[in-house]
Short mmCIF file of C-alpha atoms and ligand atoms in Angstrom, two decimals:
data_model
loop_
_atom_site.label_atom_id
_atom_site.label_comp_id
_atom_site.label_asym_id
_atom_site.label_seq_id
_atom_site.Cartn_x
_atom_site.Cartn_y
_atom_site.Cartn_z
CA MET A 1 37.08 -26.31 13.18
CA GLN A 2 38.13 -22.68 12.97
CA ARG A 3 36.73 -22.57 9.46
CA ILE A 4 33.33 -23.84 10.65
CA ALA A 5 33.29 -21.29 13.44
CA ALA A 6 34.08 -18.53 10.94
CA ILE A 7 31.25 -19.67 8.63
CA LEU A 8 28.79 -19.85 11.53
CA LEU A 9 29.82 -16.37 12.61
CA SER A 10 29.30 -14.89 9.17
CA ILE A 11 25.89 -16.63 8.83
CA SER A 12 24.73 -15.18 12.14
CA THR A 13 26.03 -11.74 11.14
CA LEU A 14 24.09 -12.00 7.88
CA LEU A 15 20.93 -13.03 9.74
CA PHE A 16 21.34 -10.18 12.18
CA VAL A 17 21.70 -7.66 9.36
CA ALA A 18 18.79 -9.16 7.40
CA CYS A 19 16.54 -8.86 10.44
CA GLY A 20 17.28 -5.17 10.70
CA GLY A 21 19.98 -5.33 13.35
CA GLY A 22 22.99 -3.04 13.60
CA GLY A 23 23.31 0.21 11.71
CA ASP A 24 21.10 3.05 12.92
CA GLY A 25 19.59 2.31 16.29
CA GLU A 26 18.38 -0.95 17.74
CA ALA A 27 16.84 -3.83 15.79
CA LYS A 28 13.04 -3.88 15.72
CA LYS A 29 11.41 -7.21 15.25
CA THR A 30 9.12 -7.01 12.23
CA ARG A 31 5.45 -7.47 12.95
CA PHE A 32 3.18 -8.08 9.97
CA ILE A 33 -0.24 -6.48 9.98
CA ALA A 34 -3.01 -7.35 7.52
CA ILE A 35 -5.50 -4.69 6.42
CA GLY A 36 -8.83 -5.78 4.86
CA THR A 37 -10.07 -3.51 2.07
CA GLY A 38 -12.79 -4.11 -0.55
CA GLY A 39 -13.16 -4.88 -4.24
CA VAL A 40 -10.37 -3.73 -6.54
CA THR A 41 -12.54 -1.13 -8.35
CA GLY A 42 -13.63 0.58 -5.11
CA VAL A 43 -11.92 3.15 -2.90
CA TYR A 44 -11.16 0.89 0.09
CA TYR A 45 -8.62 -1.07 -1.91
CA PRO A 46 -6.41 1.90 -2.89
CA THR A 47 -6.98 3.47 0.55
CA GLY A 48 -5.69 0.35 2.30
CA GLY A 49 -2.81 0.40 -0.18
CA ALA A 50 -2.06 4.02 0.73
CA ILE A 51 -1.95 3.18 4.45
CA ALA A 52 0.31 0.19 3.78
CA LYS A 53 2.63 2.25 1.60
CA ILE A 54 3.09 4.84 4.37
CA ILE A 55 3.69 2.13 7.00
CA ASN A 56 6.14 0.17 4.87
CA ARG A 57 8.31 3.18 4.11
CA ASN A 58 9.62 3.09 7.66
CA THR A 59 9.37 -0.55 8.70
CA ARG A 60 12.99 -0.51 9.77
CA ARG A 61 12.31 2.33 12.20
CA HIS A 62 9.04 1.18 13.78
CA GLY A 63 8.91 -2.55 13.01
CA LEU A 64 5.48 -2.75 11.31
CA LYS A 65 5.02 -4.21 7.85
CA ALA A 66 1.55 -3.93 6.34
CA THR A 67 -0.12 -6.11 3.73
CA THR A 68 -3.53 -5.46 2.19
CA GLU A 69 -6.19 -7.86 1.06
CA ALA A 70 -9.01 -7.34 -1.44
CA THR A 71 -12.17 -8.53 0.32
CA GLY A 72 -15.96 -8.54 0.07
CA GLY A 73 -16.13 -5.24 2.00
CA SER A 74 -17.23 -3.87 5.39
CA VAL A 75 -19.08 -6.82 6.92
CA PHE A 76 -16.39 -9.28 5.86
CA ASN A 77 -13.66 -6.99 7.25
CA ILE A 78 -15.38 -6.50 10.61
CA ASN A 79 -15.88 -10.24 11.07
CA ALA A 80 -12.31 -11.00 10.04
CA VAL A 81 -10.95 -8.40 12.47
CA LEU A 82 -13.03 -9.91 15.27
CA SER A 83 -11.85 -13.44 14.48
CA GLY A 84 -8.20 -12.29 14.35
CA ASP A 85 -7.79 -13.14 10.64
CA LEU A 86 -7.13 -9.46 9.93
CA ASP A 87 -5.58 -6.82 12.21
CA PHE A 88 -7.36 -3.86 10.62
CA GLY A 89 -10.28 -3.45 8.24
CA ILE A 90 -12.01 -0.61 6.46
CA ALA A 91 -15.72 -0.52 7.25
CA GLN A 92 -18.68 1.79 6.79
CA SER A 93 -19.63 3.85 9.86
CA ASP A 94 -23.18 2.37 9.83
CA ARG A 95 -21.65 -1.12 10.02
CA GLN A 96 -19.44 -0.06 12.94
CA TYR A 97 -22.58 1.09 14.76
CA GLN A 98 -24.45 -2.11 13.94
CA VAL A 99 -21.74 -4.54 15.03
CA TYR A 100 -21.18 -2.68 18.31
CA ASN A 101 -24.91 -2.48 19.06
CA GLY A 102 -25.91 -5.94 17.78
CA LEU A 103 -28.02 -4.91 14.76
CA ALA A 104 -28.42 -6.02 11.13
CA GLU A 105 -26.00 -8.92 10.39
CA TRP A 106 -25.15 -8.96 14.14
CA LYS A 107 -28.75 -8.85 15.37
CA GLY A 108 -28.85 -9.95 19.00
CA ASN A 109 -25.10 -10.57 18.89
CA PRO A 110 -23.29 -7.30 19.74
CA GLN A 111 -19.50 -7.40 19.51
CA PRO A 112 -17.96 -5.30 22.28
CA ARG A 113 -14.37 -5.97 21.09
CA ILE A 114 -14.70 -3.88 17.93
CA ARG A 115 -12.58 -0.68 18.13
CA SER A 116 -12.35 2.38 15.95
CA VAL A 117 -9.07 3.87 14.83
CA PHE A 118 -9.99 6.79 12.55
CA SER A 119 -12.48 7.84 9.90
CA LEU A 120 -11.69 8.23 6.24
CA HIS A 121 -13.61 9.60 3.23
CA SER A 122 -17.39 10.01 2.88
CA GLU A 123 -19.27 7.38 0.94
CA SER A 124 -22.58 7.86 -0.82
CA VAL A 125 -25.19 5.24 -1.52
CA THR A 126 -25.00 5.06 -5.29
CA LEU A 127 -27.66 3.58 -7.54
CA ILE A 128 -26.55 3.54 -11.16
CA ALA A 129 -28.78 2.30 -13.99
CA SER A 130 -28.43 1.96 -17.73
CA ASP A 131 -30.54 4.40 -19.75
CA PRO A 132 -32.20 1.48 -21.65
CA SER A 133 -33.38 -0.03 -18.33
CA ASP A 134 -35.74 2.94 -17.99
CA ILE A 135 -35.15 3.19 -14.26
CA TRP A 136 -35.37 6.91 -13.46
CA THR A 137 -36.78 6.67 -9.95
CA PRO A 138 -36.44 3.77 -7.45
CA ALA A 139 -40.08 2.70 -8.08
CA ASP A 140 -39.05 1.83 -11.68
CA MET A 141 -36.87 -0.99 -10.32
CA LYS A 142 -39.91 -3.27 -10.03
CA GLY A 143 -39.43 -6.38 -12.15
CA LYS A 144 -35.85 -5.38 -13.02
CA ARG A 145 -32.55 -7.13 -12.40
CA ILE A 146 -30.76 -5.20 -9.67
CA ALA A 147 -27.36 -5.98 -8.09
CA ILE A 148 -27.91 -5.24 -4.40
CA GLY A 149 -24.37 -6.18 -3.27
CA ASN A 150 -22.50 -9.32 -2.31
CA PRO A 151 -23.00 -10.75 1.18
CA GLY A 152 -20.08 -9.34 3.21
CA SER A 153 -20.36 -5.93 1.59
CA GLY A 154 -21.39 -2.87 3.51
CA HIS A 155 -23.64 -1.57 0.74
CA ARG A 156 -26.02 -4.54 0.71
CA GLY A 157 -27.66 -3.18 3.87
CA ASN A 158 -27.91 0.31 2.37
CA ALA A 159 -29.51 -1.12 -0.78
CA LEU A 160 -32.12 -2.89 1.35
CA ASP A 161 -32.80 0.36 3.24
CA ALA A 162 -33.11 2.35 0.00
CA LEU A 163 -35.55 -0.25 -1.38
CA TRP A 164 -37.55 -0.11 1.85
CA ALA A 165 -37.70 3.71 1.68
CA SER A 166 -39.07 3.40 -1.86
CA GLY A 167 -41.77 0.93 -0.79
CA ILE A 168 -40.16 -1.91 -2.77
CA SER A 169 -39.56 -5.40 -1.42
CA LEU A 170 -36.98 -7.91 -2.63
CA ASP A 171 -39.87 -9.85 -4.21
CA ASP A 172 -40.61 -6.88 -6.46
CA ILE A 173 -37.17 -7.02 -8.12
CA ILE A 174 -34.80 -9.71 -9.41
CA PRO A 175 -31.97 -9.27 -6.88
CA GLU A 176 -28.40 -10.23 -7.78
CA ASP A 177 -25.55 -10.83 -5.27
CA LEU A 178 -22.73 -9.61 -7.54
CA LYS A 179 -19.44 -8.17 -6.35
CA PRO A 180 -18.90 -4.52 -7.32
CA ALA A 181 -15.98 -5.40 -9.64
CA GLU A 182 -18.40 -7.44 -11.80
CA CYS A 183 -21.19 -4.89 -11.93
CA ALA A 184 -19.93 -2.24 -14.37
CA GLY A 185 -19.35 -4.77 -17.17
CA MET A 186 -22.69 -6.46 -16.57
CA LEU A 187 -24.51 -3.13 -16.61
CA GLN A 188 -22.86 -2.32 -19.92
CA ASP A 189 -23.82 -5.73 -21.37
CA GLY A 190 -27.44 -5.39 -20.24
CA ARG A 191 -27.13 -8.42 -17.95
CA ILE A 192 -28.24 -6.23 -15.03
CA ASP A 193 -30.41 -3.09 -15.14
CA ALA A 194 -28.84 -1.27 -12.21
CA TYR A 195 -26.51 -1.72 -9.26
CA PHE A 196 -26.06 -0.32 -5.77
CA TYR A 197 -22.65 0.62 -4.44
CA THR A 198 -21.90 2.63 -1.30
CA VAL A 199 -18.57 4.14 -2.19
CA GLY A 200 -16.41 7.28 -2.27
CA HIS A 201 -16.27 9.28 -5.50
CA PRO A 202 -14.62 9.14 -7.91
CA ASN A 203 -14.01 5.39 -8.07
CA GLY A 204 -12.98 2.84 -10.69
CA SER A 205 -16.29 0.96 -10.77
CA ILE A 206 -18.44 3.94 -11.73
CA LYS A 207 -15.76 5.24 -14.11
CA GLU A 208 -15.86 1.89 -15.89
CA ALA A 209 -19.68 1.89 -15.99
CA VAL A 210 -19.75 5.40 -17.45
CA ALA A 211 -16.99 4.77 -20.00
CA GLY A 212 -18.85 2.07 -21.98
CA THR A 213 -21.06 2.41 -25.05
CA THR A 214 -24.36 1.96 -23.16
CA PRO A 215 -25.37 5.30 -21.62
CA VAL A 216 -25.86 5.19 -17.85
CA HIS A 217 -27.16 7.51 -15.13
CA PHE A 218 -27.45 7.81 -11.35
CA VAL A 219 -30.93 7.34 -9.88
CA PRO A 220 -31.84 9.78 -7.08
CA ILE A 221 -32.81 8.05 -3.83
CA VAL A 222 -36.22 9.03 -2.41
CA ASN A 223 -37.63 9.50 1.13
CA ILE A 224 -34.21 10.26 2.55
CA ASP A 225 -35.80 12.13 5.51
CA THR A 226 -37.57 8.95 6.59
CA LEU A 227 -34.34 6.96 6.31
CA LEU A 228 -32.42 9.48 8.38
CA LYS A 229 -35.09 9.57 11.07
CA LYS A 230 -35.03 5.79 11.38
CA ASN A 231 -31.24 5.33 11.20
CA PRO A 232 -29.04 7.65 13.27
CA TYR A 233 -25.91 6.77 11.29
CA TYR A 234 -27.08 8.07 7.90
CA THR A 235 -26.46 11.59 6.58
CA TYR A 236 -27.60 13.54 3.52
CA ALA A 237 -25.26 13.19 0.59
CA GLU A 238 -24.97 14.16 -3.05
CA ILE A 239 -23.12 12.55 -5.94
CA ASP A 240 -21.04 15.11 -7.80
CA ILE A 241 -21.54 14.27 -11.46
CA GLY A 242 -18.47 16.35 -12.28
CA HIS A 243 -16.38 13.27 -11.46
CA TYR A 244 -17.89 11.32 -14.36
CA GLN A 245 -17.61 12.62 -17.91
CA GLY A 246 -20.38 11.15 -20.04
CA VAL A 247 -22.94 10.22 -17.35
CA SER A 248 -26.49 11.10 -18.55
CA ASN A 249 -27.46 13.15 -15.44
CA GLN A 250 -27.51 16.94 -15.81
CA GLU A 251 -27.40 17.72 -12.08
CA ASN A 252 -25.81 16.36 -8.93
CA VAL A 253 -27.80 13.49 -7.47
CA PRO A 254 -29.34 13.42 -3.96
CA THR A 255 -28.79 10.34 -1.83
CA PHE A 256 -27.71 9.39 1.69
CA GLY A 257 -24.29 8.51 2.95
CA VAL A 258 -21.93 7.16 5.59
CA LYS A 259 -18.24 7.42 6.33
CA ALA A 260 -15.54 4.91 5.65
CA THR A 261 -13.70 4.12 8.90
CA LEU A 262 -10.72 2.05 9.96
CA VAL A 263 -11.55 -0.56 12.60
CA THR A 264 -9.57 -3.04 14.65
CA SER A 265 -10.22 -5.21 17.68
CA SER A 266 -9.36 -4.74 21.34
CA ASP A 267 -7.06 -7.79 20.96
CA VAL A 268 -4.62 -5.86 18.74
CA PRO A 269 -1.76 -4.46 20.91
CA GLU A 270 -1.75 -0.77 21.80
CA GLU A 271 1.71 -0.21 20.31
CA VAL A 272 0.62 -1.53 16.89
CA VAL A 273 -2.44 0.73 16.64
CA TYR A 274 -0.48 3.69 18.04
CA THR A 275 2.26 3.26 15.44
CA LEU A 276 -0.15 2.92 12.51
CA THR A 277 -2.12 5.99 13.59
CA ARG A 278 1.01 8.07 14.19
CA GLU A 279 2.50 7.15 10.80
CA VAL A 280 -0.68 8.02 8.86
CA PHE A 281 -1.02 11.38 10.63
CA ALA A 282 2.67 12.17 10.21
CA ASN A 283 2.36 11.57 6.45
CA PHE A 284 -1.12 12.99 6.06
CA ASP A 285 -0.47 15.12 2.95
CA ASP A 286 1.03 12.16 1.11
CA PHE A 287 -1.83 9.97 2.26
CA VAL A 288 -4.63 12.18 0.93
CA ASN A 289 -2.80 12.61 -2.37
CA LEU A 290 -2.72 8.89 -3.00
CA HIS A 291 -6.37 8.73 -4.21
CA PRO A 292 -8.73 11.48 -5.47
CA ALA A 293 -11.57 10.27 -3.19
CA LEU A 294 -9.32 11.12 -0.20
CA SER A 295 -8.50 14.61 -1.45
CA GLY A 296 -11.09 16.51 0.63
CA LEU A 297 -10.00 14.86 3.87
CA LYS A 298 -8.73 17.03 6.76
CA LYS A 299 -7.04 15.78 9.91
CA GLU A 300 -10.02 16.81 12.06
CA HIS A 301 -12.38 14.67 9.93
CA LEU A 302 -10.50 11.58 11.01
CA LEU A 303 -11.97 11.75 14.50
CA GLU A 304 -15.62 12.05 13.34
CA GLY A 305 -18.27 9.41 12.71
CA GLN A 306 -17.10 6.63 14.99
CA THR A 307 -19.41 4.62 17.20
CA ALA A 308 -17.26 1.89 18.66
CA PRO A 309 -14.86 2.93 21.45
CA LEU A 310 -11.52 4.24 20.25
CA HIS A 311 -8.69 1.74 20.46
CA PRO A 312 -6.34 2.82 23.31
CA GLY A 313 -3.42 2.99 20.84
CA ALA A 314 -5.25 5.51 18.66
CA GLU A 315 -6.42 7.44 21.72
CA ARG A 316 -2.84 7.67 23.01
CA PHE A 317 -1.76 9.22 19.73
CA TYR A 318 -4.69 11.71 19.61
CA ARG A 319 -3.93 12.88 23.16
CA GLU A 320 -0.22 13.26 22.45
CA ALA A 321 -0.99 15.18 19.24
CA GLY A 322 -3.42 17.47 21.09
CA LEU A 323 -6.33 16.30 18.93
CA MET A 324 -8.20 15.08 22.01
CA GLU A 325 -8.59 16.50 25.52
N1 LIG B 401 -18.61 0.48 1.06
C1 LIG B 401 -18.28 -0.76 0.44
C2 LIG B 401 -18.41 -1.88 1.42
O1 LIG B 401 -18.38 -1.66 2.60
C3 LIG B 401 -16.89 -0.77 -0.16
C4 LIG B 401 -16.56 0.45 -0.95
C5 LIG B 401 -15.14 0.47 -1.46
O2 LIG B 401 -14.53 -0.59 -1.62
O3 LIG B 401 -14.65 1.57 -1.69
O4 LIG B 401 -18.50 -3.02 1.09
#
């Protein structure tokens, strides 16, 4: 009997230690949080990974453990956050505006529970074509095979807007629904003529497209003024060709852009969002060093470009840190 009691005692001690009890300070119950990112050759995927890495360094102290998921991108992430399948998701600022106001994929169906946490890097609407496709201006896309983005991506909407601004309809091209991770290889093989990707630079997809034997180039977007007048969430942008050795362009390429943002839902507890925000800000230098597309980011940029109301957990942190009145 005594033996059994001793065994039971040591099992419960083991469990207590395994759950983070004892030692320094009180035991924190671990709460898992899932962060939706994008395709593996984009910037969302490593950015989500960078956030998770920072969170998981101190799980024992604050109790959060983050996992990341490769996903179809912004629209998928927003919907998964709203349904509770994900706790956080990275999403383009234009998509944040649209879901909150009931536009585009959410036409007539605004989602008031969407919440912003912070902004991340800038993303530019990127149209990359093979030199043999002979697409040098958007009008040349007529009759060509163009990857406009998978459903669930953020960039599909930007591709449609860029086509519209060029006076081209979907009937004028052969549209493909490919995921970004498939596009670089297919561009190289000549199975597509060009693809759209709204993404931070540099990124793995464009690096892969540029590194192949088929020469490729960025196509400048036209009528950007008209696009900006019609859509309050777009800004002027430029692709810095210095990121891509071997691309055929001689100059930086004009386009329009958005910001990547981190979103959550009003259903996620204040403490969870507060902790995530605090940890990322406290480790900001490490965070921006984890991917070159994050390198230009400053703390003050993180509060720009959000449309949905701030989550109260993020707001609490910004007030405490003196970043907000
Ligand atoms: N902007 C893209 C999207 O929303 C994803 C870009 C990335 O993964 O870096 O689908």
